[in-house]
Amino acid sequence: MRKNTVPLGYFEQLYAARSDPWRLATSEYERAKYAATLAALPRRHYGRAFEIGCANGVFTAALADRCEDLLAVEPVPAALAEAQRRNANRSSIRFARMFVPAEWPAEQFDLLVLSEVIDYLGENDVELLAERVCWSLVLGGDMILVHWVRKKAGSLSGQEATDHFIAAARGRLDVRYAERNRDYRLDLLRRV
């Protein structure tokens, strides 16, 4: 039996209860993960980037410093509004409400960022995401996946979801760098 994606209502309830349910602005884990994510990017600057699941925009601010044009999407209106407020002074960021992978922009990018996203997706949606990423990422473009390794509310663990994504994109995305620690895994892939 295939596992299903966590419904949007789950995330809306989390944000209704707390404006920062994962403590993205205050967590040492998040701070270290953000620094590792930026350090793993092989280019100092990207033209067009796509951040999937920007939450309240904490990492978006740091990522924007490396991008000429950044599309940051989030499905929860309250989180998206906070991300927009947090980054109001950054003209290089475009925000959109989008529940990936069912919704997807008709654009191409040289960087895609998925942090703590695919482990909420079911297997079918991980496969759909791989197809959409491969279409949207230009040849030679980079994609970074960063996910907590243990089980959380999603149907797949971060390990399972990332492995499933990499398998679905095999032959189109190559793993160029991988980092593992007791909390998260980070994988940098390149479109070939």
mmCIF file of C-alpha atoms in Angstrom:
data_model
loop_
_atom_site.group_PDB
_atom_site.id
_atom_site.type_symbol
_atom_site.label_atom_id
_atom_site.label_comp_id
_atom_site.label_asym_id
_atom_site.label_seq_id
_atom_site.Cartn_x
_atom_site.Cartn_y
_atom_site.Cartn_z
ATOM 1 C CA MET A 1 0.000 0.000 0.000
ATOM 2 C CA ARG A 2 1.422 3.359 -1.051
ATOM 3 C CA LYS A 3 1.625 6.159 1.468
ATOM 4 C CA ASN A 4 -0.240 9.453 1.020
ATOM 5 C CA THR A 5 0.713 13.116 1.319
ATOM 6 C CA VAL A 6 -0.072 14.930 4.559
ATOM 7 C CA PRO A 7 -3.113 17.166 3.857
ATOM 8 C CA LEU A 8 -2.855 20.953 3.798
ATOM 9 C CA GLY A 9 -5.187 21.186 6.807
ATOM 10 C CA TYR A 10 -2.484 19.658 9.025
ATOM 11 C CA PHE A 11 -0.139 22.580 8.312
ATOM 12 C CA GLU A 12 -2.897 25.164 8.632
ATOM 13 C CA GLN A 13 -3.683 23.815 12.118
ATOM 14 C CA LEU A 14 -0.022 23.993 13.132
ATOM 15 C CA TYR A 15 0.216 27.652 12.104
ATOM 16 C CA ALA A 16 -3.132 28.464 13.716
ATOM 17 C CA ALA A 17 -1.764 27.162 17.026
ATOM 18 C CA ARG A 18 1.682 28.848 16.793
ATOM 19 C CA SER A 19 3.102 31.377 14.341
ATOM 20 C CA ASP A 20 6.446 29.506 14.248
ATOM 21 C CA PRO A 21 5.574 25.844 14.906
ATOM 22 C CA TRP A 22 9.081 24.548 14.117
ATOM 23 C CA ARG A 23 10.917 27.430 15.872
ATOM 24 C CA LEU A 24 12.584 28.311 12.565
ATOM 25 C CA ALA A 25 13.633 31.735 13.871
ATOM 26 C CA THR A 26 15.096 30.518 17.181
ATOM 27 C CA SER A 27 16.205 26.880 16.844
ATOM 28 C CA GLU A 28 19.934 26.073 16.933
ATOM 29 C CA TYR A 29 19.175 23.010 14.768
ATOM 30 C CA GLU A 30 17.635 25.249 12.093
ATOM 31 C CA ARG A 31 20.473 27.772 12.276
ATOM 32 C CA ALA A 32 23.091 25.036 11.784
ATOM 33 C CA LYS A 33 21.070 23.431 8.978
ATOM 34 C CA TYR A 34 20.681 26.775 7.181
ATOM 35 C CA ALA A 35 24.434 27.421 7.383
ATOM 36 C CA ALA A 36 25.221 23.918 6.055
ATOM 37 C CA THR A 37 22.703 24.345 3.229
ATOM 38 C CA LEU A 38 24.233 27.621 2.069
ATOM 39 C CA ALA A 39 27.768 26.234 2.417
ATOM 40 C CA ALA A 40 26.882 23.223 0.236
ATOM 41 C CA LEU A 41 25.752 25.368 -2.696
ATOM 42 C CA PRO A 42 28.567 25.201 -5.270
ATOM 43 C CA ARG A 43 27.918 28.642 -6.766
ATOM 44 C CA ARG A 44 28.185 31.946 -4.944
ATOM 45 C CA HIS A 45 25.337 33.357 -7.037
ATOM 46 C CA TYR A 46 22.277 31.966 -8.844
ATOM 47 C CA GLY A 47 20.136 33.796 -11.391
ATOM 48 C CA ARG A 48 16.726 32.182 -10.849
ATOM 49 C CA ALA A 49 15.946 30.112 -7.778
ATOM 50 C CA PHE A 50 12.868 28.336 -6.452
ATOM 51 C CA GLU A 51 12.387 27.690 -2.729
ATOM 52 C CA ILE A 52 9.628 25.174 -2.102
ATOM 53 C CA GLY A 53 7.942 25.437 1.295
ATOM 54 C CA CYS A 54 9.413 28.733 2.502
ATOM 55 C CA ALA A 55 7.361 28.610 5.741
ATOM 56 C CA ASN A 56 7.710 31.954 7.529
ATOM 57 C CA GLY A 57 10.655 33.098 5.387
ATOM 58 C CA VAL A 58 13.565 32.797 7.832
ATOM 59 C CA PHE A 59 15.816 30.838 5.449
ATOM 60 C CA THR A 60 14.386 32.747 2.469
ATOM 61 C CA ALA A 61 16.143 35.906 3.668
ATOM 62 C CA ALA A 62 19.558 34.202 3.685
ATOM 63 C CA LEU A 63 18.931 32.418 0.380
ATOM 64 C CA ALA A 64 17.919 35.664 -1.319
ATOM 65 C CA ASP A 65 21.432 37.031 -0.761
ATOM 66 C CA ARG A 66 22.684 34.366 -3.195
ATOM 67 C CA CYS A 67 19.953 34.815 -5.860
ATOM 68 C CA GLU A 68 19.090 37.454 -8.417
ATOM 69 C CA ASP A 69 15.461 36.284 -8.581
ATOM 70 C CA LEU A 70 13.932 33.973 -5.963
ATOM 71 C CA LEU A 71 10.454 32.470 -6.137
ATOM 72 C CA ALA A 72 9.473 31.346 -2.628
ATOM 73 C CA VAL A 73 6.257 29.365 -2.248
ATOM 74 C CA GLU A 74 4.234 28.197 0.733
ATOM 75 C CA PRO A 75 0.726 26.688 0.893
ATOM 76 C CA VAL A 76 -0.347 28.111 4.298
ATOM 77 C CA PRO A 77 -1.602 31.710 3.980
ATOM 78 C CA ALA A 78 -0.584 32.703 7.537
ATOM 79 C CA ALA A 79 2.983 31.453 7.036
ATOM 80 C CA LEU A 80 3.217 33.072 3.605
ATOM 81 C CA ALA A 81 2.043 36.420 5.031
ATOM 82 C CA GLU A 82 4.745 36.226 7.721
ATOM 83 C CA ALA A 83 7.378 35.369 5.079
ATOM 84 C CA GLN A 84 6.323 38.403 3.062
ATOM 85 C CA ARG A 85 6.463 40.664 6.147
ATOM 86 C CA ARG A 86 9.863 39.292 7.172
ATOM 87 C CA ASN A 87 11.280 39.949 3.679
ATOM 88 C CA ALA A 88 9.381 43.109 2.740
ATOM 89 C CA ASN A 89 12.609 45.000 2.001
ATOM 90 C CA ARG A 90 13.911 42.414 -0.502
ATOM 91 C CA SER A 91 12.801 43.162 -4.046
ATOM 92 C CA SER A 92 14.504 40.032 -5.454
ATOM 93 C CA ILE A 93 11.955 37.711 -3.792
ATOM 94 C CA ARG A 94 8.612 36.811 -5.344
ATOM 95 C CA PHE A 95 6.150 35.023 -3.069
ATOM 96 C CA ALA A 96 3.287 32.775 -4.146
ATOM 97 C CA ARG A 97 0.786 30.506 -2.445
ATOM 98 C CA MET A 98 1.369 27.046 -3.865
ATOM 99 C CA PHE A 99 0.874 23.463 -2.605
ATOM 100 C CA VAL A 100 3.624 21.511 -4.333
ATOM 101 C CA PRO A 101 3.716 19.231 -6.275
ATOM 102 C CA ALA A 102 0.045 19.505 -7.304
ATOM 103 C CA GLU A 103 0.659 23.175 -8.072
ATOM 104 C CA TRP A 104 3.822 24.146 -9.943
ATOM 105 C CA PRO A 105 5.158 27.271 -11.692
ATOM 106 C CA ALA A 106 5.618 27.335 -15.468
ATOM 107 C CA GLU A 107 9.212 28.529 -15.125
ATOM 108 C CA GLN A 108 12.737 27.169 -15.219
ATOM 109 C CA PHE A 109 15.391 27.701 -12.565
ATOM 110 C CA ASP A 110 19.092 27.183 -11.991
ATOM 111 C CA LEU A 111 18.538 26.374 -8.290
ATOM 112 C CA LEU A 112 15.746 24.527 -6.469
ATOM 113 C CA VAL A 113 15.679 24.249 -2.668
ATOM 114 C CA LEU A 114 13.597 21.722 -0.749
ATOM 115 C CA SER A 115 14.168 21.795 2.987
ATOM 116 C CA GLU A 116 11.895 19.739 5.243
ATOM 117 C CA VAL A 117 9.312 19.277 2.483
ATOM 118 C CA ILE A 118 9.352 15.896 0.780
ATOM 119 C CA ASP A 119 9.035 13.908 3.984
ATOM 120 C CA TYR A 120 5.439 15.153 4.170
ATOM 121 C CA LEU A 121 4.690 13.774 0.705
ATOM 122 C CA GLY A 122 3.358 10.363 -0.199
ATOM 123 C CA GLU A 123 5.209 8.174 -2.663
ATOM 124 C CA ASN A 124 3.114 9.222 -5.682
ATOM 125 C CA ASP A 125 3.724 12.894 -4.943
ATOM 126 C CA VAL A 126 7.457 12.327 -4.438
ATOM 127 C CA GLU A 127 7.519 10.797 -7.933
ATOM 128 C CA LEU A 128 5.482 13.695 -9.367
ATOM 129 C CA LEU A 129 7.820 16.140 -7.644
ATOM 130 C CA ALA A 130 10.836 14.442 -9.245
ATOM 131 C CA GLU A 131 9.237 14.811 -12.688
ATOM 132 C CA ARG A 132 8.447 18.473 -12.143
ATOM 133 C CA VAL A 133 11.880 19.243 -10.734
ATOM 134 C CA CYS A 134 13.567 17.590 -13.723
ATOM 135 C CA TRP A 135 11.434 19.689 -16.072
ATOM 136 C CA SER A 136 12.028 22.959 -14.180
ATOM 137 C CA LEU A 137 15.741 22.672 -13.495
ATOM 138 C CA VAL A 138 17.934 23.870 -16.351
ATOM 139 C CA LEU A 139 20.795 21.661 -17.538
ATOM 140 C CA GLY A 140 23.647 22.128 -15.112
ATOM 141 C CA GLY A 141 21.264 23.559 -12.506
ATOM 142 C CA ASP A 142 21.523 22.594 -8.846
ATOM 143 C CA MET A 143 18.964 21.216 -6.437
ATOM 144 C CA ILE A 144 19.436 20.834 -2.721
ATOM 145 C CA LEU A 145 17.427 18.525 -0.462
ATOM 146 C CA VAL A 146 17.737 18.891 3.323
ATOM 147 C CA HIS A 147 15.595 16.727 5.590
ATOM 148 C CA TRP A 148 15.409 15.516 9.176
ATOM 149 C CA VAL A 149 16.310 11.827 9.123
ATOM 150 C CA ARG A 150 13.766 10.492 11.575
ATOM 151 C CA LYS A 151 10.023 10.025 11.222
ATOM 152 C CA LYS A 152 7.693 12.972 11.767
ATOM 153 C CA ALA A 153 4.097 13.626 10.732
ATOM 154 C CA GLY A 154 4.713 12.631 7.127
ATOM 155 C CA SER A 155 4.077 9.222 5.708
ATOM 156 C CA LEU A 156 7.773 8.754 4.850
ATOM 157 C CA SER A 157 10.860 9.541 6.907
ATOM 158 C CA GLY A 158 13.347 12.060 5.549
ATOM 159 C CA GLN A 159 15.632 9.157 4.614
ATOM 160 C CA GLU A 160 12.889 7.249 2.783
ATOM 161 C CA ALA A 161 11.495 10.287 0.966
ATOM 162 C CA THR A 162 14.916 11.500 -0.182
ATOM 163 C CA ASP A 163 15.965 8.041 -1.354
ATOM 164 C CA HIS A 164 12.651 7.690 -3.220
ATOM 165 C CA PHE A 165 13.117 11.114 -4.867
ATOM 166 C CA ILE A 166 16.693 10.349 -5.953
ATOM 167 C CA ALA A 167 15.598 6.998 -7.408
ATOM 168 C CA ALA A 168 12.715 8.648 -9.314
ATOM 169 C CA ALA A 169 15.093 11.242 -10.814
ATOM 170 C CA ARG A 170 17.899 8.795 -11.635
ATOM 171 C CA GLY A 171 19.551 9.489 -14.959
ATOM 172 C CA ARG A 172 18.387 13.119 -14.966
ATOM 173 C CA LEU A 173 19.738 14.347 -11.622
ATOM 174 C CA ASP A 174 23.140 13.245 -10.299
ATOM 175 C CA VAL A 175 24.085 13.424 -6.635
ATOM 176 C CA ARG A 176 27.127 15.716 -6.425
ATOM 177 C CA TYR A 177 27.452 16.062 -2.647
ATOM 178 C CA ALA A 178 25.957 14.286 0.360
ATOM 179 C CA GLU A 179 26.264 15.106 4.036
ATOM 180 C CA ARG A 180 24.828 13.073 6.905
ATOM 181 C CA ASN A 181 24.655 13.716 10.617
ATOM 182 C CA ARG A 182 22.480 12.444 13.435
ATOM 183 C CA ASP A 183 19.742 15.015 12.729
ATOM 184 C CA TYR A 184 19.492 15.629 8.986
ATOM 185 C CA ARG A 185 20.756 14.613 5.586
ATOM 186 C CA LEU A 186 21.720 17.065 2.880
ATOM 187 C CA ASP A 187 21.957 16.065 -0.789
ATOM 188 C CA LEU A 188 23.066 18.321 -3.623
ATOM 189 C CA LEU A 189 21.960 17.140 -7.064
ATOM 190 C CA ARG A 190 22.733 18.515 -10.532
ATOM 191 C CA ARG A 191 20.600 18.316 -13.700
ATOM 192 C CA VAL A 192 22.418 16.339 -16.381
#
